Every structure is written in C-alpha cells, then in structure tokens.
XYZ file of C-alpha atoms in Angstrom:
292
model
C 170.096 92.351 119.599
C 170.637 95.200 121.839
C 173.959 94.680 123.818
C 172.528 92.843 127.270
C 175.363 94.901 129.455
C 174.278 98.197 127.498
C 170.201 96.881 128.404
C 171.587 96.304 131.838
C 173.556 100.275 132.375
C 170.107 101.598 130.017
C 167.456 100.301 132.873
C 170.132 101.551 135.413
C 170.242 104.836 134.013
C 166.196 104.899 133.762
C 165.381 104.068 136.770
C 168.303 105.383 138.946
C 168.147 102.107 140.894
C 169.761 99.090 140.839
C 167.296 97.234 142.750
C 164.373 98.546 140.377
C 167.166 97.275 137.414
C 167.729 93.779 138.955
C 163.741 93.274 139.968
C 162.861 94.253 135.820
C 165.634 92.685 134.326
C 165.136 89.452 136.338
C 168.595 88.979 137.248
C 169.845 89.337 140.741
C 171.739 92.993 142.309
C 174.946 91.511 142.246
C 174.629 90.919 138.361
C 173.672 94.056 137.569
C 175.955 95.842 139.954
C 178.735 93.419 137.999
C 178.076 94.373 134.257
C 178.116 97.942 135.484
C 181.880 97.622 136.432
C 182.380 96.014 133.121
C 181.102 98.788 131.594
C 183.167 101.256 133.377
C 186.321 99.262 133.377
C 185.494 99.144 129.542
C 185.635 103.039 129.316
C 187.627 103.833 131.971
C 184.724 106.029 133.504
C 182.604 106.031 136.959
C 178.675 106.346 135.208
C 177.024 106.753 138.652
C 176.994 108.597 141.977
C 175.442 107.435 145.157
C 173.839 110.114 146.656
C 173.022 108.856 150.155
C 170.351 106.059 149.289
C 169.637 107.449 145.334
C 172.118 107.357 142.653
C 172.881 109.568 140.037
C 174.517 109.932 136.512
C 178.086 111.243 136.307
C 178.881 113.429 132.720
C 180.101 110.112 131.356
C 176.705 108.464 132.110
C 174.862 110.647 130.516
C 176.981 110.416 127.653
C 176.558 106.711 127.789
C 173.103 106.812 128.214
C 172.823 109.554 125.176
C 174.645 106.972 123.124
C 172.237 103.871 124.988
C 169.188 105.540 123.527
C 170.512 105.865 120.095
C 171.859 102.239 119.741
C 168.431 100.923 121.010
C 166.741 103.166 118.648
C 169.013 101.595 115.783
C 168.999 97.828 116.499
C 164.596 98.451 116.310
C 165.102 100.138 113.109
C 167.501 97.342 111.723
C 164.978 94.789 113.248
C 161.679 96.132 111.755
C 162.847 97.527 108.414
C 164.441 93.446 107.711
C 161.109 92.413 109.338
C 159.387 94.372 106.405
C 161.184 93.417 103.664
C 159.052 90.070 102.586
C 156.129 90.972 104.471
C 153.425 93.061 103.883
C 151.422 94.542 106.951
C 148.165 95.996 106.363
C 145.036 96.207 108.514
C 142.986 97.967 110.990
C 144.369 97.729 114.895
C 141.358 99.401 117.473
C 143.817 99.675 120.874
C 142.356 101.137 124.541
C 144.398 102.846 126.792
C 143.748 103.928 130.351
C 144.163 107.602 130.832
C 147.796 107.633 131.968
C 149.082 105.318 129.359
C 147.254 106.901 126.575
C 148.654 110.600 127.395
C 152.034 110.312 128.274
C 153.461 106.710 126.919
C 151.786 105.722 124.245
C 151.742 108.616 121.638
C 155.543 108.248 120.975
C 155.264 104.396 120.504
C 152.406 105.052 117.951
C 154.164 107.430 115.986
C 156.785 105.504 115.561
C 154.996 102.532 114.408
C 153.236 104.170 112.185
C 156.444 105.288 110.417
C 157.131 101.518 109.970
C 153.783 100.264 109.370
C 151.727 102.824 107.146
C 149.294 100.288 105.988
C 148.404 99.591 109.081
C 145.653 102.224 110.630
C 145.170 102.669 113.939
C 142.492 103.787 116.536
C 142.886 104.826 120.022
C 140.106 104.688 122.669
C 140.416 105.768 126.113
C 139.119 105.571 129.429
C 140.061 104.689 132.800
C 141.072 100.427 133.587
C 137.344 99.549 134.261
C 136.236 100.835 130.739
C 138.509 99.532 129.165
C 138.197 96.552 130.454
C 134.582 96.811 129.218
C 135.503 97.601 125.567
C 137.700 94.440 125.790
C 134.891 92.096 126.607
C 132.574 93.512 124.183
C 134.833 93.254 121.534
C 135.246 96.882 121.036
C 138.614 97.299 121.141
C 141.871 94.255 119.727
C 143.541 94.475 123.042
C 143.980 97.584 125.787
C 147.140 98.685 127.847
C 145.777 99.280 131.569
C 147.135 100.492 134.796
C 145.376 98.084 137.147
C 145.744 95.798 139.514
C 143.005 93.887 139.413
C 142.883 90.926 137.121
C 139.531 88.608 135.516
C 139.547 85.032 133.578
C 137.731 86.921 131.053
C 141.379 88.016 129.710
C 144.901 87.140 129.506
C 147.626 89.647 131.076
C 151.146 90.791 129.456
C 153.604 92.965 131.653
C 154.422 96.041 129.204
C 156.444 98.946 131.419
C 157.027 99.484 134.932
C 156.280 103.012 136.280
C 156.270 104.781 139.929
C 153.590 106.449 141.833
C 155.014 109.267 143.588
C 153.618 112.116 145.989
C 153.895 115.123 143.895
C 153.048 118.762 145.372
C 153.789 122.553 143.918
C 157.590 123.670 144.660
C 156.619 126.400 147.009
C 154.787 123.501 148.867
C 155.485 124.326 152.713
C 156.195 120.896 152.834
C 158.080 120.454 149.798
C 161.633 119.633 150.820
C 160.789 117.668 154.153
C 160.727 113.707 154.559
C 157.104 112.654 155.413
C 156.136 109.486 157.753
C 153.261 107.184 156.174
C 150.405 108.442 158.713
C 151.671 111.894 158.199
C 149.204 111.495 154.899
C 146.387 111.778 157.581
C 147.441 115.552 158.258
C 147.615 116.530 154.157
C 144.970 117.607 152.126
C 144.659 114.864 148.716
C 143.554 114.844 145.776
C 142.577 111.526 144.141
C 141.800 109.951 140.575
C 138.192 108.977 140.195
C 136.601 105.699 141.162
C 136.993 103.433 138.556
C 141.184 104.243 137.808
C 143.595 101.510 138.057
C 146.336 104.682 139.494
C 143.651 105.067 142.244
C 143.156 101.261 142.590
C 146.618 100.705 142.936
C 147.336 103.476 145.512
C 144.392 102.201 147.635
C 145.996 98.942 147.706
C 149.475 100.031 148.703
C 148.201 102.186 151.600
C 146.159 99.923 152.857
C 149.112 97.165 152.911
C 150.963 99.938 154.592
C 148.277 100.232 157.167
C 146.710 103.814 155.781
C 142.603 103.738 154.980
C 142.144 105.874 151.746
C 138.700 106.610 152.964
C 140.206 108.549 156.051
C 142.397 110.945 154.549
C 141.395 114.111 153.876
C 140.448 114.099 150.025
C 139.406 117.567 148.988
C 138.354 116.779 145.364
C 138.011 113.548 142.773
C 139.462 114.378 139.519
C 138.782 112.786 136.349
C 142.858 113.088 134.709
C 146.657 113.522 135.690
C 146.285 117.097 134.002
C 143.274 117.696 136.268
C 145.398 116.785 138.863
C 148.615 118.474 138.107
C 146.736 122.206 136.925
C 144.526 121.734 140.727
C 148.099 121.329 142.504
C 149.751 124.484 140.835
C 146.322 126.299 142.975
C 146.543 124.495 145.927
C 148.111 123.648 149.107
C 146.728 119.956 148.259
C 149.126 116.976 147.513
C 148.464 114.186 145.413
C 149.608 110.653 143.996
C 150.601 111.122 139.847
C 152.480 108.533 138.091
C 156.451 109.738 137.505
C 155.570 109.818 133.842
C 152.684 112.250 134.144
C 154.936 114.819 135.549
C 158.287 114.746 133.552
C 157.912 117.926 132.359
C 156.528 119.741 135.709
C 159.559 118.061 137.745
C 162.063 119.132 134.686
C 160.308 123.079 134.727
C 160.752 122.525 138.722
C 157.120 123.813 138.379
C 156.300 120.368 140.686
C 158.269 118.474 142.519
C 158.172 114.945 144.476
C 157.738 114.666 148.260
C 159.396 112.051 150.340
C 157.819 109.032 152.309
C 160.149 107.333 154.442
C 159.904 103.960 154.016
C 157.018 103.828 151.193
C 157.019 103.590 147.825
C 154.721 102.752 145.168
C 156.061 100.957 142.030
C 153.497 98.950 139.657
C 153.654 97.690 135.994
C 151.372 98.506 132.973
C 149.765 95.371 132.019
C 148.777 94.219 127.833
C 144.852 93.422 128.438
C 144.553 90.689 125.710
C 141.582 88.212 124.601
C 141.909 84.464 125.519
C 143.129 82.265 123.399
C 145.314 83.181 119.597
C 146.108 86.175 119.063
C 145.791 87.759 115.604
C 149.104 88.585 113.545
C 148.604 92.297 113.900
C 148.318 92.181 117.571
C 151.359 89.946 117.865
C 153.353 92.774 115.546
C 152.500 95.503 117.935
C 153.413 93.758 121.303
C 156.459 92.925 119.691
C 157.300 96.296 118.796
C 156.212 98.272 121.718
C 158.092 95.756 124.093
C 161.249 97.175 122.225
C-alpha cells in the first residue's frame, strides 16, 4: 500500500543514487528520475542536489524523507494489526544470521515483530555464511539471512536488502580525503574478515573481477567481526572493507570515514537462505514482514 512514487523518492533518498534506485526497484533511470519530478512539481520543492557524480538531500528532502519513513512505518502497522485480527500466530521461529546481518540489521526488524507477534518466540543464532549454511542443512535453524555469494541446490535463495561494501579508514587517515586507483590497494595495509565470511567472499570476488589478487595485498591481520574491524582501524594506519551499515554510527561521529576508488564499487544483496520445497506459515509471516 505504500505510495509507489513515495517507494520510488524513499529508495532515492536511501541510497543517494538513482541508478542504485532504478537497479532495486526494477524499473528503468528514466522512471525513477520521472516520479521524482512528480514529486517535486507536487510540492513545489527541489528534494536533491547533484554534487558532482553523488547527490544529496535538500531541507525539503529530508523533510520528505522524515515524513517517507513515518508513512511506511504506518501502512505496516495498518497491514499487520488487520492481518492479526482473525488470526492467531503462535510458535517457535529458530533464524541464523551471518555476523553483519545479525548486528546491525536485524535487531530492529525483530523488535518490531515481536511487538506484533508476542506469541511467537524467537531465537537467533549466528555465525559467519558458511555456518550458517551448515545449521540450515542440519536442520538447526527455520531459515538464515546470509551475506554470500555463493549459492548450493541444497537451498532455495530470496533477495532481502541490498547493502555496499565500502573502504573505510580512521579520519586522520593520511589518505583519508584522496581518490584511490584500484591497484593503489597493493600499496595499503588491509585488514580482512575471516575465511569462511560471505563480506570477505564477496570482496574477493569483486577484486578479482577488477583484476586485484586478495592474496597479494598486504593483509596485516584476519579478524573475526565488523567491530573487530572498526576498534583495529581507530589504532591503525590499516584500511579495510566494512559493509556501509556496520559503520553508520562511526561515519555519523566522523570517528571513520569512507575512502574513494575511482571506478570501483562494491554493491551486493543479503540473500533469505530457505529449505527446498513449502515453506511453513511462520516462515512465510516473517519474510513477509521483514520485506516491508
């Protein structure tokens, strides 16, 4: 129910790209960039910037996308609280989450659920994309939200968020505020997620496509979390790869901040890990409501 040209200005607004809009929305640039101007026409009010290649909100858009939030947040309450009224939800839901998704995404999602569905316990397990992946196949665990690339016929796959990988260093960095080149990675001390993590799967596989072995750069330590990660950087003159929702807070605090690669970026998606076949009602209940 949420108005689509509001969806369309509220994954603007999030991402700060229209291209990133038009790729998750599934609708072409020109669409998006269209129910923008109908938007602003609407109001009478410019919501973005351009800012060389990047975009950013005016006041109004931030208004907007104050407002945005609020509206979405309404249209799930109207949706769930009908969805309640001649059904009854009870039931034990066992979800695993891969380290990035089960610190930073997910705790918001299940406390609001919860609210809805109090009947309805819930358990989380975590561990990087491998284990969970484990835990699926055993039957430890009704389904598992992974950050992975790499897919098996054990288990069918549900897109759930998109997120970006970015090169993240200390502000005082020497190299903080300068534009790097892809091989200038060779010349940078790295830190890396341990073997096993979809983040460090995933970042293998976009170097490599961008002609970049992992195993040549300089990695001065293998750390087990984004924390890890993020506490090492604060001591360091190291740089590393973090997920833009691990650092939200550092970048806000300008305690961290995001380096530049010309040319190279690193979006991915989260992915529902699911068992073939059926799914039970209480599984179905949750994707719906964390897809909202």
């Amino acid at each position: 129910m949420f108005d689509y040209r509001l969806k369309v200005f509220h994954t603007v607004a999030s991402r700060l790209s229209f291209t990133k809009a038009s790729e998750e929305l599934h609708i072409s640039q020109p669409a998006v960039t269209k129910h923008i101007k109908e938007i602003e026409n609407q109001l009478s009010a410019k919501l973005f910037d351009r800012k060389g290649t990047s975009i950013e909100l005016t006041q109004s858009g931030k208004i907007l996308y104050e407002y945005a939030e609020k509206i979405r947040g309404l249209y799930r309450d109207l949706e769930f609280e009908i969805s309640q009224v001649n059904q009854q939800h009870k039931g034990k839901l066992i979800i695993g989450a891969s380290t990035t998704v089960a610190q930073y995404i997910l705790p918001e999602i299940l406390a609001k659920f919860n609210t809805y569905y109090k009947d309805i316990k819930i358990e989380l397990l975590t561990g990087n994309t491998e284990a969970i992946s484990v835990l699926l196949k055993e039957e430890k665990i009704d389904l598992g939200i992974i950050e992975g690339e790499s897919q098996s016929s054990y288990f069918d796959y549900k897109s759930f968020k998109s997120d970006e990988i970015v090169l993240a260093a200390k502000t005082n960095h020497s190299l903080a505020n300068k534009t790097l080149s892809i091989k200038d990675l060779y010349t940078i001390n790295m830190i890396f997620r341990e073997q096993g993590s979809g983040t460090l799967e995933f970042i293998q596989n976009r170097l490599r496509d961008n002609g970049v072995n992992i195993n040549e750069l300089n990695t001065v330590i293998q750390l087990g979390s984004s924390e890890s990660i993020k506490n090492y950087l604060l001591h360091s003159d190291c740089m590393a790869f973090l997920s833009i929702s691990t650092i939200l807070n550092e970048l806000k605090n300008n305690i961290l901040t995001v380096v530049d690669i010309k040319s190279f970026s690193i979006e991915r998606d989260f992915h529902f890990i699911l068992p073939k076949g059926e799914q039970s009602e209480l599984i179905k209940l949750f994707l719906r409501f964390a897809e909202l």
